[in-house]
CSV table of N, CA, C and O in Angstrom, one decimal:
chain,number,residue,atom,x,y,z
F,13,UNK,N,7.1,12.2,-8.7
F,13,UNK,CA,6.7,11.0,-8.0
F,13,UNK,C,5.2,10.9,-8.2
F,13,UNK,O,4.6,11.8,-8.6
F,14,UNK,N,4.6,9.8,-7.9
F,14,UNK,CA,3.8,9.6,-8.7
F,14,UNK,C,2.3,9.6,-7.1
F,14,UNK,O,2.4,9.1,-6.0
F,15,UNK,N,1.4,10.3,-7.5
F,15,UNK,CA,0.3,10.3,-6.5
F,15,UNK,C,0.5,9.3,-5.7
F,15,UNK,O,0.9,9.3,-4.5
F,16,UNK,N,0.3,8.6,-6.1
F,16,UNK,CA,-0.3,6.8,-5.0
F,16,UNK,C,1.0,7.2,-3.7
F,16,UNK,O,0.9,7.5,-2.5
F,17,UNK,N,2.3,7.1,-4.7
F,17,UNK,CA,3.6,6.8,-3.6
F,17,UNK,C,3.5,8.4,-2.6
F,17,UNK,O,3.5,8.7,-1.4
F,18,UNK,N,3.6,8.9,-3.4
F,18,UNK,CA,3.2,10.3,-2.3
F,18,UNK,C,2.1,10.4,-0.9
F,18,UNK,O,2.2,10.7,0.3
F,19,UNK,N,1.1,9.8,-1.9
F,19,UNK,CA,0.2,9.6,-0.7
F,19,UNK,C,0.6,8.8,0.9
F,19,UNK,O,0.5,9.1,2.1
F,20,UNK,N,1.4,7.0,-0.1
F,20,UNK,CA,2.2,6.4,0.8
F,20,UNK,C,2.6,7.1,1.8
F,20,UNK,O,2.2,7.1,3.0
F,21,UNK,N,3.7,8.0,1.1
F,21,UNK,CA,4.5,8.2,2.5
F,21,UNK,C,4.2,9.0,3.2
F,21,UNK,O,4.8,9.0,4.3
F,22,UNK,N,2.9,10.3,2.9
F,22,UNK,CA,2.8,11.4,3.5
F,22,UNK,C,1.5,10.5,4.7
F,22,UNK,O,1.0,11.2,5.6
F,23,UNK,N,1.2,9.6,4.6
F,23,UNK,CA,-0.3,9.0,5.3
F,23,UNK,C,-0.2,7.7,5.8
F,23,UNK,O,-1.2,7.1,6.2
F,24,UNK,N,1.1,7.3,5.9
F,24,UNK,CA,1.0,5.6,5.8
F,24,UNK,C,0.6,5.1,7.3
F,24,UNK,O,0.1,4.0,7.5
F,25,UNK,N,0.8,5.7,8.2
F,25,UNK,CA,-0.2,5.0,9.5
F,25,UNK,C,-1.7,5.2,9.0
F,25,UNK,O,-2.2,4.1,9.2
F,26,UNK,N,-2.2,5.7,8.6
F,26,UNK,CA,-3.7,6.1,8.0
F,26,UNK,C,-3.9,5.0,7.4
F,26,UNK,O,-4.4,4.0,8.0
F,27,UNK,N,-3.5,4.9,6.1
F,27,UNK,CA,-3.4,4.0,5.0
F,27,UNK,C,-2.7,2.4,5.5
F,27,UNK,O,-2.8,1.5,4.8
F,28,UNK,N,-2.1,2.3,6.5
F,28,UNK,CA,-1.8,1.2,7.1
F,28,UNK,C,-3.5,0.7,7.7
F,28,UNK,O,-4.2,-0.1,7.2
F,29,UNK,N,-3.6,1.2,8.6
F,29,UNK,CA,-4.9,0.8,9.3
F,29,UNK,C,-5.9,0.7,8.4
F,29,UNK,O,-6.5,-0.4,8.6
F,30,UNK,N,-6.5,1.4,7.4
F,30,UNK,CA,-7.5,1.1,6.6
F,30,UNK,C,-6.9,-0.2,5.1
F,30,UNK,O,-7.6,-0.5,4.1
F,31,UNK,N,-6.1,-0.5,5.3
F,31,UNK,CA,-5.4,-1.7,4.7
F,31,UNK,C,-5.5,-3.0,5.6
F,31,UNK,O,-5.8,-4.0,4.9
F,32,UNK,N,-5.3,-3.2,6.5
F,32,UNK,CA,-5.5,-4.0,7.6
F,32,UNK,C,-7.0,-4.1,7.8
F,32,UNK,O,-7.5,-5.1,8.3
F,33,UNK,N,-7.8,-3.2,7.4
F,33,UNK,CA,-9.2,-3.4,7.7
F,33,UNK,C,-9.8,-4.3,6.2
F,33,UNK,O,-10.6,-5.2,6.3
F,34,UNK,N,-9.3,-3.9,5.3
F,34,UNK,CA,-10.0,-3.7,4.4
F,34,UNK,C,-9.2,-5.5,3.5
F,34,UNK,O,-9.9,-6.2,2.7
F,35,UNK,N,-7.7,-5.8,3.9
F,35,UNK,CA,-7.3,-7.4,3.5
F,35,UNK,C,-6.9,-7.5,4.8
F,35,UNK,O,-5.9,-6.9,5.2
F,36,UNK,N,-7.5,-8.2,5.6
F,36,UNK,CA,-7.6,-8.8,6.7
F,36,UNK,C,-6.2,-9.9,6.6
F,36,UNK,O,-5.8,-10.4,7.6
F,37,UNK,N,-5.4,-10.2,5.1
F,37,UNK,CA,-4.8,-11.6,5.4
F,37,UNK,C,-3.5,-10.5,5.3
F,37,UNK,O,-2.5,-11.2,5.6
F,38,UNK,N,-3.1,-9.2,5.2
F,38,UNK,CA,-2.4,-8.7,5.3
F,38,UNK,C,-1.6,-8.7,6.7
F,38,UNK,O,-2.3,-8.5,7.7
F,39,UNK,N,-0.2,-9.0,6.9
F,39,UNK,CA,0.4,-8.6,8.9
F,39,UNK,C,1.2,-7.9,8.5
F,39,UNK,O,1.3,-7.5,7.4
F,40,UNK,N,2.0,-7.5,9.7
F,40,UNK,CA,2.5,-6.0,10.2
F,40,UNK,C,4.2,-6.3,9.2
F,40,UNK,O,4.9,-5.3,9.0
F,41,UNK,N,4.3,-7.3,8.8
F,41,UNK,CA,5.3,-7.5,8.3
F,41,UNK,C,5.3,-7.5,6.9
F,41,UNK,O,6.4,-7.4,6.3
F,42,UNK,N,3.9,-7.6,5.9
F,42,UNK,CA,3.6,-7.2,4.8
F,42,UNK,C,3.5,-5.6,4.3
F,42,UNK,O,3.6,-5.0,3.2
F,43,UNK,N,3.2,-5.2,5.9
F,43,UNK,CA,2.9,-3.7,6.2
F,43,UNK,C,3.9,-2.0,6.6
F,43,UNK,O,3.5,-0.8,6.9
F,44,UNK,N,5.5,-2.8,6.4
F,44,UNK,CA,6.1,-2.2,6.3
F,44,UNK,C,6.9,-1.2,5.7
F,44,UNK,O,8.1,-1.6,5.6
F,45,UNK,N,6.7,0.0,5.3
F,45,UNK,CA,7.1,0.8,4.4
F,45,UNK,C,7.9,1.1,4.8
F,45,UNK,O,8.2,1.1,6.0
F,46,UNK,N,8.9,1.4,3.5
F,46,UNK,CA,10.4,1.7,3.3
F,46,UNK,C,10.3,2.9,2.5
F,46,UNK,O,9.6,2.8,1.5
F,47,UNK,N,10.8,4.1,2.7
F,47,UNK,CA,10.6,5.2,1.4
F,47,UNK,C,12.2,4.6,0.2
F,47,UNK,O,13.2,4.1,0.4
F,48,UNK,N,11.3,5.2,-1.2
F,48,UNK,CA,12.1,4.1,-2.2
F,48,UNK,C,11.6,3.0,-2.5
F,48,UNK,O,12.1,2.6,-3.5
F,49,UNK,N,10.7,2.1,-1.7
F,49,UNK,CA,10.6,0.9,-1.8
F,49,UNK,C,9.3,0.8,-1.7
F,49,UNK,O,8.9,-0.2,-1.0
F,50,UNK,N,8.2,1.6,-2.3
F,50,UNK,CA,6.8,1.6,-2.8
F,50,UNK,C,6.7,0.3,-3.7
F,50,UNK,O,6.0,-0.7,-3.4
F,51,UNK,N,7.3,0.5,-4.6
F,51,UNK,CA,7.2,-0.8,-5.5
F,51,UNK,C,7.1,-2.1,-4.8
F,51,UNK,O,6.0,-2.7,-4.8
F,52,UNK,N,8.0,-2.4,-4.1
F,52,UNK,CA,7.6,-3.8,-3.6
F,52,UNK,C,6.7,-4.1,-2.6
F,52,UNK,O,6.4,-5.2,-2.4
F,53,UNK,N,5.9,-2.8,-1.8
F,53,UNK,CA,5.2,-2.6,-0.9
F,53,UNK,C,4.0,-3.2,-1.9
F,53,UNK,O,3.2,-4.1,-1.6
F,54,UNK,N,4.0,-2.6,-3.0
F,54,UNK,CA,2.7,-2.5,-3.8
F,54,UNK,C,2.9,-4.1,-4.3
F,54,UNK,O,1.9,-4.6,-4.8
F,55,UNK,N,3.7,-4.8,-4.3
F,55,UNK,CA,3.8,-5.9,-4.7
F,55,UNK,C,3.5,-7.1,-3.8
F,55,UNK,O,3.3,-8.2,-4.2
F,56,UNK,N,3.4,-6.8,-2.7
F,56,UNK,CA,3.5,-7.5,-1.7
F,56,UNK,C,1.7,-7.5,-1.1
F,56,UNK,O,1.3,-8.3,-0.3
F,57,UNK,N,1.0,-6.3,-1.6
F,57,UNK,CA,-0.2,-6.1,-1.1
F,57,UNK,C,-1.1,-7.1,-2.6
F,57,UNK,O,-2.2,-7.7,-2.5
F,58,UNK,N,-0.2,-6.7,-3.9
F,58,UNK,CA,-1.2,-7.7,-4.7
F,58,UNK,C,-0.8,-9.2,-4.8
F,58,UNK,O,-1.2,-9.8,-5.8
F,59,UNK,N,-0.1,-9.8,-4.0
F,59,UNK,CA,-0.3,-10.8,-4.0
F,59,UNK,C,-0.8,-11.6,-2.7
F,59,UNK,O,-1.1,-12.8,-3.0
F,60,UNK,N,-1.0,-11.1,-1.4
F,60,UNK,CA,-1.8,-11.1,-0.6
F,60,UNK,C,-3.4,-10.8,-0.9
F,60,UNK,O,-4.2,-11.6,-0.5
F,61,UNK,N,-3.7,-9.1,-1.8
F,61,UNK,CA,-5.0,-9.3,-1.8
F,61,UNK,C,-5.7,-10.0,-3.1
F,61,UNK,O,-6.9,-10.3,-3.2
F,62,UNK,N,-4.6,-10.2,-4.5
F,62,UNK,CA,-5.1,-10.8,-5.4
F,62,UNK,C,-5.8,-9.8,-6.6
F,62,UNK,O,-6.5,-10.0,-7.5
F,63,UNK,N,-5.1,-8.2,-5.9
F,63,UNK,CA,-5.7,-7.2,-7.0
F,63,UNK,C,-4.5,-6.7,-7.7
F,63,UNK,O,-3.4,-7.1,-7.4
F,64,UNK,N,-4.8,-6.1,-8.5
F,64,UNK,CA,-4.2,-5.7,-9.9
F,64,UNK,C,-3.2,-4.5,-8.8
F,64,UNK,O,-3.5,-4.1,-7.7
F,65,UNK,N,-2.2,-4.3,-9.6
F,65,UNK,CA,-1.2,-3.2,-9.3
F,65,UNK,C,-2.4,-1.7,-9.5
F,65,UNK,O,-2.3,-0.7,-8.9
F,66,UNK,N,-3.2,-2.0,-10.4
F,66,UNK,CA,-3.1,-0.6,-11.0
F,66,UNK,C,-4.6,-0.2,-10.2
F,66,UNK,O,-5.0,1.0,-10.0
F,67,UNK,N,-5.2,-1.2,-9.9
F,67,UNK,CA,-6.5,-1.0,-8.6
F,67,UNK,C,-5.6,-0.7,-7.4
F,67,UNK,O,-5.7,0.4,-6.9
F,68,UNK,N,-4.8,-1.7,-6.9
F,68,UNK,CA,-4.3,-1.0,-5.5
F,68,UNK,C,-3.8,0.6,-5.1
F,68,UNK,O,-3.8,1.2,-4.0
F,69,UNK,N,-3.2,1.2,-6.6
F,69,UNK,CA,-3.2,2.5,-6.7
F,69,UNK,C,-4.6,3.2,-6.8
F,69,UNK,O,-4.7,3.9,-5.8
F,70,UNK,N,-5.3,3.2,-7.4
F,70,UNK,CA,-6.1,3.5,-7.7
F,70,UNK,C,-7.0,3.6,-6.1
F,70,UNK,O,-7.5,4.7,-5.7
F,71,UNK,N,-7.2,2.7,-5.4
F,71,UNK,CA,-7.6,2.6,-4.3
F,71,UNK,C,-6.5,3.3,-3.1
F,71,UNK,O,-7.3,4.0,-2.4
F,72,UNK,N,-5.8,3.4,-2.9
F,72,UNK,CA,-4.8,4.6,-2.3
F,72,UNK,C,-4.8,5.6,-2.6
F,72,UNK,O,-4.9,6.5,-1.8
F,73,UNK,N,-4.7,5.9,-3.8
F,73,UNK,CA,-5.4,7.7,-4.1
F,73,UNK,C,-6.5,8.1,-3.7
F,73,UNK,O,-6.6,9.3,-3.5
F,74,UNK,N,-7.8,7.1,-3.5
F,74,UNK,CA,-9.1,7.6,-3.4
F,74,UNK,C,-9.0,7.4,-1.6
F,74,UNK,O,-10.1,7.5,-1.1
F,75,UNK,N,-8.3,7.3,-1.1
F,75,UNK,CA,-8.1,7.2,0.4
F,75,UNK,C,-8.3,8.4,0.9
F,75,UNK,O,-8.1,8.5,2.2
């Protein structure tokens, strides 16, 4: 499995709240993780915040 999604699921109230801080246009309903269903989480964050798939990883690993 791949870092970012690991991170996901081992941290995701952490990484919830500094997501909420960080795309303000993000809600609680954009913000719910599903284990398995990283992908569309990560989908759902770049089109809300307008960043690349491969920055939104990149920025979860460095969390």
């Amino acid at each position: 499995m791949e870092s970012w999604k690991l991170k996901l699921k081992g941290n995701w109230n952490e990484i919830k709240g500094k997501a909420k801080k960080a795309y303000a246009d993000l809600t609680d309903d954009d913000l719910v993780y599903e284990e398995g269903k990283e992908d569309e989480l990560l989908g759902k964050f770049q089109q809300k915040t307008g960043q690349t798939k491969e920055a939104l990883k990149d920025w979860i690993d460095k969390l």
